[in-house]
Tab-separated table of C-alpha atoms in Angstrom:
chain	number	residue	atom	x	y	z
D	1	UNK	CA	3.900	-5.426	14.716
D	2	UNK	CA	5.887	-7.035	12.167
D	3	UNK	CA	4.386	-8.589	8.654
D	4	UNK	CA	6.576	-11.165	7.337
D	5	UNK	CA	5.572	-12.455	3.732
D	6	UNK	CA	4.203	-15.867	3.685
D	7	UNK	CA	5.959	-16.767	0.584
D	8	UNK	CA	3.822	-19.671	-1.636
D	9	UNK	CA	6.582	-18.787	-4.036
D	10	UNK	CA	8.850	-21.219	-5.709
D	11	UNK	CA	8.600	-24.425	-6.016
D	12	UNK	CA	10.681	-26.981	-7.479
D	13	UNK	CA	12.646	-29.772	-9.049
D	14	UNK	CA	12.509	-32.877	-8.056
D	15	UNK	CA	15.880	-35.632	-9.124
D	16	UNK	CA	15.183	-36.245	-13.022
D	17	UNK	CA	15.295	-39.555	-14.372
D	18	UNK	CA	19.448	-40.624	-14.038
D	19	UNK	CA	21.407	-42.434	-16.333
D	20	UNK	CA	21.867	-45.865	-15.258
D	21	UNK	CA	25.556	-45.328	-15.545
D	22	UNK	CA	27.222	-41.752	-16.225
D	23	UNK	CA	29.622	-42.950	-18.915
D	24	UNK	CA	26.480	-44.712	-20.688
D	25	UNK	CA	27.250	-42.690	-24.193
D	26	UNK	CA	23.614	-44.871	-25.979
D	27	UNK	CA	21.930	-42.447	-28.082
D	28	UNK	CA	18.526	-43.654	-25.796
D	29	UNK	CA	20.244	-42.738	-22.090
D	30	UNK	CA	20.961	-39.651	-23.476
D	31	UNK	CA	17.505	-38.620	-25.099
D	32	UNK	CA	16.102	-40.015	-21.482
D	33	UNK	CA	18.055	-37.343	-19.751
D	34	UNK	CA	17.680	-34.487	-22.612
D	35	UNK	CA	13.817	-35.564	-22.301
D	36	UNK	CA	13.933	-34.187	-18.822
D	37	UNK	CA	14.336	-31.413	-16.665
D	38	UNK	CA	14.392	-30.969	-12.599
D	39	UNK	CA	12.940	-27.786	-11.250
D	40	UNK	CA	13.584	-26.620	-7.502
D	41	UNK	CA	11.144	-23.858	-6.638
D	42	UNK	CA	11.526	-22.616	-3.172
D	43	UNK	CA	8.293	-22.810	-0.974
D	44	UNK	CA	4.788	-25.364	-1.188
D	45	UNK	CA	2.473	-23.270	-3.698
D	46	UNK	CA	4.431	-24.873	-6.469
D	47	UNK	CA	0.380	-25.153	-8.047
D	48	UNK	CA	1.355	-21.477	-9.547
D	49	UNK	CA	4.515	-23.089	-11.804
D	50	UNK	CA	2.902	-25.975	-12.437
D	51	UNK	CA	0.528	-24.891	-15.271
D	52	UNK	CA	3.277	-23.004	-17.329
D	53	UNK	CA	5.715	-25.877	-16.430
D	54	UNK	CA	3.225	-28.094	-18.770
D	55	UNK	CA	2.812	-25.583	-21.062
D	56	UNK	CA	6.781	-25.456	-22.283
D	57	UNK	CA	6.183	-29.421	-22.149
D	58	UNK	CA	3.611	-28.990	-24.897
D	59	UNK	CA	5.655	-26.974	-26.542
D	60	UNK	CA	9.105	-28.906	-26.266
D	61	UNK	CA	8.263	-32.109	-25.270
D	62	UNK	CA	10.575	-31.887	-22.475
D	63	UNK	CA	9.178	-32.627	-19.428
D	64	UNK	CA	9.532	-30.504	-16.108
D	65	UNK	CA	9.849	-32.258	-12.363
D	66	UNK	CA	9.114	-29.407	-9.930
D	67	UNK	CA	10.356	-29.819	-6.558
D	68	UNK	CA	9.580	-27.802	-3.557
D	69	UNK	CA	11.421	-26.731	-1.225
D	70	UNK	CA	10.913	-25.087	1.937
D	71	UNK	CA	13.141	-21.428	1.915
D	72	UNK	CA	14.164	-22.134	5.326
D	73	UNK	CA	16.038	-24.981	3.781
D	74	UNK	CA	16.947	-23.478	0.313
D	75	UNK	CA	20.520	-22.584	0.780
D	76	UNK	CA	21.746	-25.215	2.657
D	77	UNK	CA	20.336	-27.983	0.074
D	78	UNK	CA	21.417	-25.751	-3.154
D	79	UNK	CA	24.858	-25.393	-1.646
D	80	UNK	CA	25.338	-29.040	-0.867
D	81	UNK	CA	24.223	-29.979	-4.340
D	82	UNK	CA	26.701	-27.489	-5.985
D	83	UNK	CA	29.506	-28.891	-4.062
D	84	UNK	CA	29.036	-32.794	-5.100
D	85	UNK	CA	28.005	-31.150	-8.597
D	86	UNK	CA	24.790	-33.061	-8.972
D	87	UNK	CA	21.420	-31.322	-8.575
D	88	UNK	CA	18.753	-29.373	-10.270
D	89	UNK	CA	18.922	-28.088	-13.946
D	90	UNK	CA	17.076	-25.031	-12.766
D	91	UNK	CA	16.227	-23.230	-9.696
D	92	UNK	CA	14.738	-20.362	-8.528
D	93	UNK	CA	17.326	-17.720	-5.858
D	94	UNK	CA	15.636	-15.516	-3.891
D	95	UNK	CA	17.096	-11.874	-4.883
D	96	UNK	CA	18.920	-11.688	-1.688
D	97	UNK	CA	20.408	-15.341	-2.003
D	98	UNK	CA	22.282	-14.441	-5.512
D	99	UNK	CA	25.764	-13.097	-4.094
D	100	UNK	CA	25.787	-16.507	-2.163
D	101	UNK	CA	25.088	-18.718	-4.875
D	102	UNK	CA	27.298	-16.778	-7.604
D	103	UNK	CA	30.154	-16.910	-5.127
D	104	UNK	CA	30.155	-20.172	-4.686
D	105	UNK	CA	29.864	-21.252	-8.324
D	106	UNK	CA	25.987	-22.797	-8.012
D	107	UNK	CA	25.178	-20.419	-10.743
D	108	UNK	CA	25.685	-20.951	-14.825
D	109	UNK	CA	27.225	-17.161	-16.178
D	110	UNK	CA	24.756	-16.789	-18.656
D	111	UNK	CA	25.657	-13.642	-19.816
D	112	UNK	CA	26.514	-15.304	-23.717
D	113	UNK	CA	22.348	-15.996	-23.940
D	114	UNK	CA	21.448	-12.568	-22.267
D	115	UNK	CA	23.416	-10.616	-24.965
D	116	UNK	CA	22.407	-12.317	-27.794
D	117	UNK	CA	18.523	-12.157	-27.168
D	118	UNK	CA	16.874	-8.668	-27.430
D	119	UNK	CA	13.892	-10.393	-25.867
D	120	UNK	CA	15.520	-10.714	-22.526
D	121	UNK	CA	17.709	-7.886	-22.544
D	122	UNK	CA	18.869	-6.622	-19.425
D	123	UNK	CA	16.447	-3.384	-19.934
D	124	UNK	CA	13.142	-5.354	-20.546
D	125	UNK	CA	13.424	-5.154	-16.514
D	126	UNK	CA	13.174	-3.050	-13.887
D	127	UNK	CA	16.749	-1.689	-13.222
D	128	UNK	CA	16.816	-2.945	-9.628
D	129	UNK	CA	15.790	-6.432	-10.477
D	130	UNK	CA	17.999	-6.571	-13.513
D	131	UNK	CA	20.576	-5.554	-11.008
D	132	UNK	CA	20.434	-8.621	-8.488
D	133	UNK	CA	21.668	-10.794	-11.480
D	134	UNK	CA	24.283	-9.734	-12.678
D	135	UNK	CA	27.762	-9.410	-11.033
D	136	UNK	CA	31.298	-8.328	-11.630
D	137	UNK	CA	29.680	-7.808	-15.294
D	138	UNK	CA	28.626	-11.141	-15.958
D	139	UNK	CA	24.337	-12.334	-15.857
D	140	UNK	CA	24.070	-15.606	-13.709
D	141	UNK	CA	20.116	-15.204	-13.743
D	142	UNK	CA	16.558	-13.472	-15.627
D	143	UNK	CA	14.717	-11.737	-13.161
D	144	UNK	CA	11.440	-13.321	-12.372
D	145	UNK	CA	9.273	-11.397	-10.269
D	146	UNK	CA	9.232	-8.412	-8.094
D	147	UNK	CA	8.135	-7.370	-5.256
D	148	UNK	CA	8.632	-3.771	-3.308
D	149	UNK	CA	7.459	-1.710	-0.273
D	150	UNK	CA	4.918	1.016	-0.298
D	151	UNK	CA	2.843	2.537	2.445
D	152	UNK	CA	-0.387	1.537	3.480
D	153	UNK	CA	-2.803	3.683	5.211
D	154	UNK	CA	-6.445	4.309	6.712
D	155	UNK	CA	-7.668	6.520	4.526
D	156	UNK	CA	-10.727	7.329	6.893
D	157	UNK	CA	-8.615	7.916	9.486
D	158	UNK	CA	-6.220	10.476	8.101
D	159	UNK	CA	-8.445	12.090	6.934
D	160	UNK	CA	-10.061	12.706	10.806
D	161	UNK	CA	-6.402	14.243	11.468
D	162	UNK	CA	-6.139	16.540	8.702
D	163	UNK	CA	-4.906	14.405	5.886
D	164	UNK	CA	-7.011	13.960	2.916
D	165	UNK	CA	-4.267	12.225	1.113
D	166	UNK	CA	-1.305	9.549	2.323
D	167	UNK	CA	1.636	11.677	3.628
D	168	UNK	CA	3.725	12.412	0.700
D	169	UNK	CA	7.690	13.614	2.972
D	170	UNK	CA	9.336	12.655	6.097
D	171	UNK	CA	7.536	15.777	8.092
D	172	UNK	CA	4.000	15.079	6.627
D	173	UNK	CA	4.740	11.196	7.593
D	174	UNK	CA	5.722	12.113	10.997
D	175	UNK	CA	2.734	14.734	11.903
D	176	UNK	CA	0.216	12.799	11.034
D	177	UNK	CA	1.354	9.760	13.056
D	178	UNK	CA	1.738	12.115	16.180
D	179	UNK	CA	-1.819	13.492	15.758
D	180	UNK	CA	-2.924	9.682	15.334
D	181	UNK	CA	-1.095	8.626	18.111
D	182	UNK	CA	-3.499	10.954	20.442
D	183	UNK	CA	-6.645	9.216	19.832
D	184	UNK	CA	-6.135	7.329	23.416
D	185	UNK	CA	-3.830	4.393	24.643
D	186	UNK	CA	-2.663	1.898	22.577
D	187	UNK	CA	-3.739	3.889	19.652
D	188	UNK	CA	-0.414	4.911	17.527
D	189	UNK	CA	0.087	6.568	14.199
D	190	UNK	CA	2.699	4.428	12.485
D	191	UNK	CA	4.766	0.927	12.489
D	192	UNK	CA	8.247	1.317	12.829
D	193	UNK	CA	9.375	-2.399	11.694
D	194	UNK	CA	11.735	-3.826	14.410
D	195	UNK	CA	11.308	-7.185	12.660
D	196	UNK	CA	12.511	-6.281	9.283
D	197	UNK	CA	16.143	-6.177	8.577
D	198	UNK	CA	15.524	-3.766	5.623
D	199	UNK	CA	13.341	-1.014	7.413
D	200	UNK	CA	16.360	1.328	8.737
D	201	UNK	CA	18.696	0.922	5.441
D	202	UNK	CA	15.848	2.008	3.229
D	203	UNK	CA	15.211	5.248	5.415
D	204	UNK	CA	18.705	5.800	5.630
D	205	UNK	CA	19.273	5.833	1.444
D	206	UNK	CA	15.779	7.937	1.353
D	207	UNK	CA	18.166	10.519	3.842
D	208	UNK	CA	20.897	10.091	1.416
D	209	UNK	CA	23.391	7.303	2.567
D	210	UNK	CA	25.386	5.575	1.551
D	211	UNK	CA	25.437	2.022	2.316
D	212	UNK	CA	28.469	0.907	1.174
D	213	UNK	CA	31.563	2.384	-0.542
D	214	UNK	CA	34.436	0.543	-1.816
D	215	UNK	CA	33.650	-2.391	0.193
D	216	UNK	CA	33.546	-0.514	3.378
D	217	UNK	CA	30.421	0.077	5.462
D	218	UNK	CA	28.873	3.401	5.941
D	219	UNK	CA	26.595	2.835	9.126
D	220	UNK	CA	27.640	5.274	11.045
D	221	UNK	CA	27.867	8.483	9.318
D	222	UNK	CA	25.595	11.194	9.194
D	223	UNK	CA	23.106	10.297	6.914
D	224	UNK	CA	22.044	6.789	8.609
D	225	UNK	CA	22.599	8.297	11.860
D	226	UNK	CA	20.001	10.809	11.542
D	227	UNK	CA	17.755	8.681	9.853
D	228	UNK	CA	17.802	6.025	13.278
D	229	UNK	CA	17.020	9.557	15.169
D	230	UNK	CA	14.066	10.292	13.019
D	231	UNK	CA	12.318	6.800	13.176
D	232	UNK	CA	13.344	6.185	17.221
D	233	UNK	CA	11.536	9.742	17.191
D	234	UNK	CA	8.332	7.587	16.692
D	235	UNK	CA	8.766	5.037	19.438
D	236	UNK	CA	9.959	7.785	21.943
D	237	UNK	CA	6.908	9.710	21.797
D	238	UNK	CA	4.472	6.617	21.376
D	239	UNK	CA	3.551	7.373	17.587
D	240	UNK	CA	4.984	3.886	16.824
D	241	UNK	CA	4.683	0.924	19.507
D	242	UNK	CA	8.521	0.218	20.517
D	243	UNK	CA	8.238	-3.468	19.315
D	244	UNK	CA	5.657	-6.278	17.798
D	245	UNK	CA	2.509	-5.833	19.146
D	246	UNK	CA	1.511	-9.391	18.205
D	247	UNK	CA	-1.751	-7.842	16.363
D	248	UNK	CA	-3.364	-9.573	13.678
D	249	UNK	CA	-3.334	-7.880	10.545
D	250	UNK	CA	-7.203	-7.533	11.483
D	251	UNK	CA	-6.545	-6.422	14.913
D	252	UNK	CA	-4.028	-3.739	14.343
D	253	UNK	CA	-5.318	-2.493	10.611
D	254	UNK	CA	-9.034	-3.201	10.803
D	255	UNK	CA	-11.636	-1.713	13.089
D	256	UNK	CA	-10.828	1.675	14.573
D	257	UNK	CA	-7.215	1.214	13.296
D	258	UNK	CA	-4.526	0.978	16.366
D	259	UNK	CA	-1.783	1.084	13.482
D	260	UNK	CA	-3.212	3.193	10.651
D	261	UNK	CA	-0.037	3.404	8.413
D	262	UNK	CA	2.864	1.002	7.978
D	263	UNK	CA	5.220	-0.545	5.381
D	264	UNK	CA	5.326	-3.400	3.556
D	265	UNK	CA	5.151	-5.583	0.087
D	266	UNK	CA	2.170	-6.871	-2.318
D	267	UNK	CA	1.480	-9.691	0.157
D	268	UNK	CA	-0.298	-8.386	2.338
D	269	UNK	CA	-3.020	-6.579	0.005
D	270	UNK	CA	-5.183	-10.018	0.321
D	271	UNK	CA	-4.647	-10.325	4.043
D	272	UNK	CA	-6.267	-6.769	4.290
D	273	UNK	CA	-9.485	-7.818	1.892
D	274	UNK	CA	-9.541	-10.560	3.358
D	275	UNK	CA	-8.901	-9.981	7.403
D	276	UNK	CA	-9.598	-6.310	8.072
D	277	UNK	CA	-13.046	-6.304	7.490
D	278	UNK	CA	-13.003	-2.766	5.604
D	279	UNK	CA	-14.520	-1.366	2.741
D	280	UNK	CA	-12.504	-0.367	-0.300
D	281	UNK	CA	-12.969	3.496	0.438
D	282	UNK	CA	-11.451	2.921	3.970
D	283	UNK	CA	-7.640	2.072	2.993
D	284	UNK	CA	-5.065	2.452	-0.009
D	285	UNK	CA	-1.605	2.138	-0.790
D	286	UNK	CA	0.673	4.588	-1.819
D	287	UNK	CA	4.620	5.562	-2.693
D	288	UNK	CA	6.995	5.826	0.516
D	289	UNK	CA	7.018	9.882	1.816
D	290	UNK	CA	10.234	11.210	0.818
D	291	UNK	CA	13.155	12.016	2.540
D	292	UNK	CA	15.672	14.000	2.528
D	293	UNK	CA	16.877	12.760	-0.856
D	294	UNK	CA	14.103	10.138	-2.492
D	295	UNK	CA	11.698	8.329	-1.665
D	296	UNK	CA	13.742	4.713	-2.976
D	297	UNK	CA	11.981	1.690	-1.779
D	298	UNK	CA	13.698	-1.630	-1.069
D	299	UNK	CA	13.600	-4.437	-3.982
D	300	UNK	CA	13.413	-8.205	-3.751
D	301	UNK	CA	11.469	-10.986	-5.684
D	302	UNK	CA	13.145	-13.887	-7.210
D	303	UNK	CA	15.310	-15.154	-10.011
D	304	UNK	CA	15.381	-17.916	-12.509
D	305	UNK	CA	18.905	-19.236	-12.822
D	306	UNK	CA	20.624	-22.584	-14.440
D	307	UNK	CA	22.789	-24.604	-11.914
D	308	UNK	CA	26.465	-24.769	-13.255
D	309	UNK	CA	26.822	-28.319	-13.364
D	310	UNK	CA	23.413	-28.987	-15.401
D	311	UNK	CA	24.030	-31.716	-18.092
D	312	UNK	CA	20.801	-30.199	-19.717
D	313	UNK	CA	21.986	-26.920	-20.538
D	314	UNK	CA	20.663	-26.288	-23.917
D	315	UNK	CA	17.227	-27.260	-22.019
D	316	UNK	CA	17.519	-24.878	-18.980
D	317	UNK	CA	18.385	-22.053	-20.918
D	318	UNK	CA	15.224	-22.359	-23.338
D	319	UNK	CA	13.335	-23.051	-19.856
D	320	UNK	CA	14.402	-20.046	-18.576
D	321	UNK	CA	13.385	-17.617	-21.205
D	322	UNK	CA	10.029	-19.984	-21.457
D	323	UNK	CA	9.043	-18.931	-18.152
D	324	UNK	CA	10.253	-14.952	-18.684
D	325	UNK	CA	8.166	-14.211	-21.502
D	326	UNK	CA	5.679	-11.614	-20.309
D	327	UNK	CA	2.775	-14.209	-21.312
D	328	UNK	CA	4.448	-16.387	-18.645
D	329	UNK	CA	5.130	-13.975	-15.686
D	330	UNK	CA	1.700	-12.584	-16.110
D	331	UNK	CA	0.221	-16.154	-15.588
D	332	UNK	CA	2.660	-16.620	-12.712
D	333	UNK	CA	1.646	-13.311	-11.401
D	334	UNK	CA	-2.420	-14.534	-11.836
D	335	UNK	CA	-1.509	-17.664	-9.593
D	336	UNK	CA	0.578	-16.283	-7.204
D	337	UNK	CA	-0.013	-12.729	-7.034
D	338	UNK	CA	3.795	-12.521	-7.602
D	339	UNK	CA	4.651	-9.449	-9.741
D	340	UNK	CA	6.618	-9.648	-13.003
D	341	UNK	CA	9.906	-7.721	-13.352
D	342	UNK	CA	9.483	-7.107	-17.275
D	343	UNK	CA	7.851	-3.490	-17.689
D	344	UNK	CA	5.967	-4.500	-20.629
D	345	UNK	CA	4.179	-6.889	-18.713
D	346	UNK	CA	2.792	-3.981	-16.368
D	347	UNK	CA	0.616	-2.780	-19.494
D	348	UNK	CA	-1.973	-5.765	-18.866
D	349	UNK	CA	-5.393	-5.333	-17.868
D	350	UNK	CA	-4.634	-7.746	-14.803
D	351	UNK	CA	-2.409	-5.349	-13.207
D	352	UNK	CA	-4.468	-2.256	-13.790
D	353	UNK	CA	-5.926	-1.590	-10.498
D	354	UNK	CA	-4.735	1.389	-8.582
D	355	UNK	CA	-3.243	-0.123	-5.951
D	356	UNK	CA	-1.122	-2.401	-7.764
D	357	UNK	CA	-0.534	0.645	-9.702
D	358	UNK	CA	1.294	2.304	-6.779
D	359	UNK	CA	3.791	-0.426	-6.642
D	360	UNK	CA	4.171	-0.001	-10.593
D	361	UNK	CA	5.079	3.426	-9.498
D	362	UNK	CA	7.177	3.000	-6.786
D	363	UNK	CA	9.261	0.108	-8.764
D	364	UNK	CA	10.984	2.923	-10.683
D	365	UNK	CA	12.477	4.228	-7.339
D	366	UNK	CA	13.288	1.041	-5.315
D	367	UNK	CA	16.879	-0.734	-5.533
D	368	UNK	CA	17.756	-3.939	-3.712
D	369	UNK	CA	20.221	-4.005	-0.590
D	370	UNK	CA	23.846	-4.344	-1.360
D	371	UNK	CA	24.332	-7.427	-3.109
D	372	UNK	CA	27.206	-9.316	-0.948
D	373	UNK	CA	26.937	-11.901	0.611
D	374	UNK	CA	27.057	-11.199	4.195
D	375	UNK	CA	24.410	-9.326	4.187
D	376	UNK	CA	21.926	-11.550	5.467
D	377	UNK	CA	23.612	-11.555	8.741
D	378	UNK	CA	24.370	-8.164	8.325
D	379	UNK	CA	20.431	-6.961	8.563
D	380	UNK	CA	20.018	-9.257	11.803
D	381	UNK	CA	23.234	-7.665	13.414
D	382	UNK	CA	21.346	-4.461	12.270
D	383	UNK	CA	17.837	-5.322	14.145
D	384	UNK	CA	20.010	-6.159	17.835
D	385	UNK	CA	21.377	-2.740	17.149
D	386	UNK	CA	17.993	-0.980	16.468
D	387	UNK	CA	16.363	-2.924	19.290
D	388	UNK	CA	19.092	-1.349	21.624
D	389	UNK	CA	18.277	2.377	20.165
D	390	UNK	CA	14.414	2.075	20.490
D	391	UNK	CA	13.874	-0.376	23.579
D	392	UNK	CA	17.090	0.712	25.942
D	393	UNK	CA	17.623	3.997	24.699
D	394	UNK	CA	20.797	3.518	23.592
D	395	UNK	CA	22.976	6.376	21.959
D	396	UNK	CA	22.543	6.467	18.082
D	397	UNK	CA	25.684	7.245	17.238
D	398	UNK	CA	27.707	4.909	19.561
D	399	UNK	CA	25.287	1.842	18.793
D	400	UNK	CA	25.847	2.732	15.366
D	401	UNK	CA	29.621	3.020	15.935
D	402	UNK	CA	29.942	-0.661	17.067
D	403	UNK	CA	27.510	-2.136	14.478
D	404	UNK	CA	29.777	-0.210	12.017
D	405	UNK	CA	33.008	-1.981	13.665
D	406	UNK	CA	30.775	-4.919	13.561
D	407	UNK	CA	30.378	-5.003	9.884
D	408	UNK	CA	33.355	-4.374	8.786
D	409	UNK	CA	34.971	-7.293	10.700
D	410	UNK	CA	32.404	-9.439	8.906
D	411	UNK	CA	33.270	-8.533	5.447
D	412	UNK	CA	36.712	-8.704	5.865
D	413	UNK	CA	36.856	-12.459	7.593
């Protein structure tokens, strides 16, 4: 069973009005172009930006031209703008998209405007969203909003197996799924996510590893080793299913619950209200079991960042804090159910229900993946590995040996 998030998120910027000629110096061309700004905002629910986009026209009088984008065809169109220097004046970059996008001089260093302005300092954030903007030192981006994983469970049926409250460590996690898992066949305990490239990294950090030191990857020591042993534990004795069961949310959540606990972000609390046919009393979220170590949670969300060749940067900046003012992410966050990464923001009525709560909680203890940028392909090299450990039976430490090799080959091309 794997949950992907169906991202309505970003949205945005279509071309703005060009100057008939680009060495046109008339006072008129250039209020034409100051007048407006271009927008690209990855996804189709660009309806969230949209309000707030007219609101900092009110305010300015500089219009905003929102263009969206599909993700699956973000990077490809950002980087192709960035090389023949003309495109948007602002964009949103998905979290993991940032080492890309710095590296390849998309984004505007910003760091000048995120010093100067107490408003937007760096720890108004949470630490591990402030920490997917800023590299080698330098801010290329304000965090926008936030998203994390936390553990969702039947609360009925834990409590059937012993557990009047969500399992809180590893061994608790791990029990309960086995004593769930007997309930008959095809009934398991817990969903150990084949399909997401983050699942094993954030268990291994929870058991103490380290991902990455001094540039070199750390995949097959101890600490991510025996994390791989503890989760293929799971799909070896049929307390997880070994791969996607192709169960709707409904289907594999709802009813008598074939897969009563699992992982995942703040998208799929309205897929459970809405699809799982349960009453409130019957589910809940709550903070990852701890390992080893912690408990740390993975990070991700998106950015607001001004492209490097903008001729509107005076514009993009003020855009940018526009739409980071708490009174802006919360509205974002009321369209889109998108959280916002300021903390201060977290204090609003809107976000005062106990299950959002949990991820409030859990946001204090979650970091992003290792911002470089191979590591896209590095967490799909990771999943052919893991599908070798938990659907061939491979050895841990060997498979985990050559994605290791594997790696490290990749970051050094």
């Amino acid at each position: 069973m794997h949950f992907k998030k169906i991202l309505g998120l970003a949205a945005v910027a279509a071309s703005a009005i060009l100057l008939a000629s680009c060495g046109n110096n008339s006072s008129k061309s250039s209020s034409k172009a100051n007048d407006t700004l271009t927008f690209w905002y990855g996804g189709d629910a660009d309806t969230a930006v949209k309000p707030i986009a007219s609101e900092f026209t009110k305010k300015t009088g500089v219009k905003v031209k929102i263009q969206s984008i599909p993700w699956s065809q973000y990077n490809d169109k950002l980087l192709t703008a960035a090389a023949s220097k003309t495109g948007p004046d602002v964009l949103v970059v998905g979290t993991t998209q940032m080492p890309n996008f710095v590296g390849s001089k998309t984004l505007m260093d910003i760091t000048d405007t995120v010093k100067s302005d107490s408003s937007i300092a760096p720890d108004k954030f949470f630490t591990g969203s402030e920490n997917t903007t800023k590299f080698n030192g330098k801010y290329y981006g304000l965090p926008w909003y936030v998203e994390t994983r936390v553990l969702y469970y039947r609360k009925d049926l834990l409590k059937s197996v012993g557990y009047n409250e969500a399992p809180k460590t590893w061994d608790e996690l791990y029990d309960a799924s086995t004593k769930l898992a007997k309930r008959g066949k095809n009934m398991y305990g817990f969903n150990v996510d084949g399909a997401e490239p983050t699942f094993g990294f954030m268990f291994a950090r929870q058991n103490g590893a380290t991902l990455l030191k001094n540039g070199k990857p750390q995949f097959n020591k101890k600490a991510m080793v025996d994390s791989l042993e503890y989760l293929n534990k799971f799909t070896k004795n049929g307390a997880s299913p070994k791969q996607d069961t192709k169960l709707s949310i409904g289907q594999s959540f709802g009813g008598n619950g074939p897969i009563p606990m699992f992982i995942s972000g703040p998208w799929m609390m309205s897929s459970i209200k809405n699809d799982a046919g349960l009453k409130d009393s019957q589910w809940g979220v709550a903070e990852l079991p701890k390992g080893k170590v912690s408990n740390m949670s993975s990070t991700g969300g998106g950015d607001l960042a001004v492209f490097n060749y903008t001729k509107n940067k005076k514009n993009a900046i003020k855009f940018v804090k526009f739409m980071s003012k708490k009174e802006n992410q919360l509205k974002y966050y009321k369209n889109s159910d998108s959280m916002p990464t300021l903390k201060a923001a977290w204090q609003d009525k809107s976000l005062s229900d106990s299950r959002i709560q949990v991820f409030r909680k859990q946001l204090d203890n979650s970091e992003p993946m290792p911002l470089i940028k191979q590591w896209d392909q590095i967490g799909q090299n990771y999943l052919k590995s893991w599908e070798q450990i938990s659907l061939n039976n491979a050895n841990v430490q060997k498979t985990m040996d050559n994605f290791n090799t594997q790696t490290e080959q990749l970051i050094n091309k």
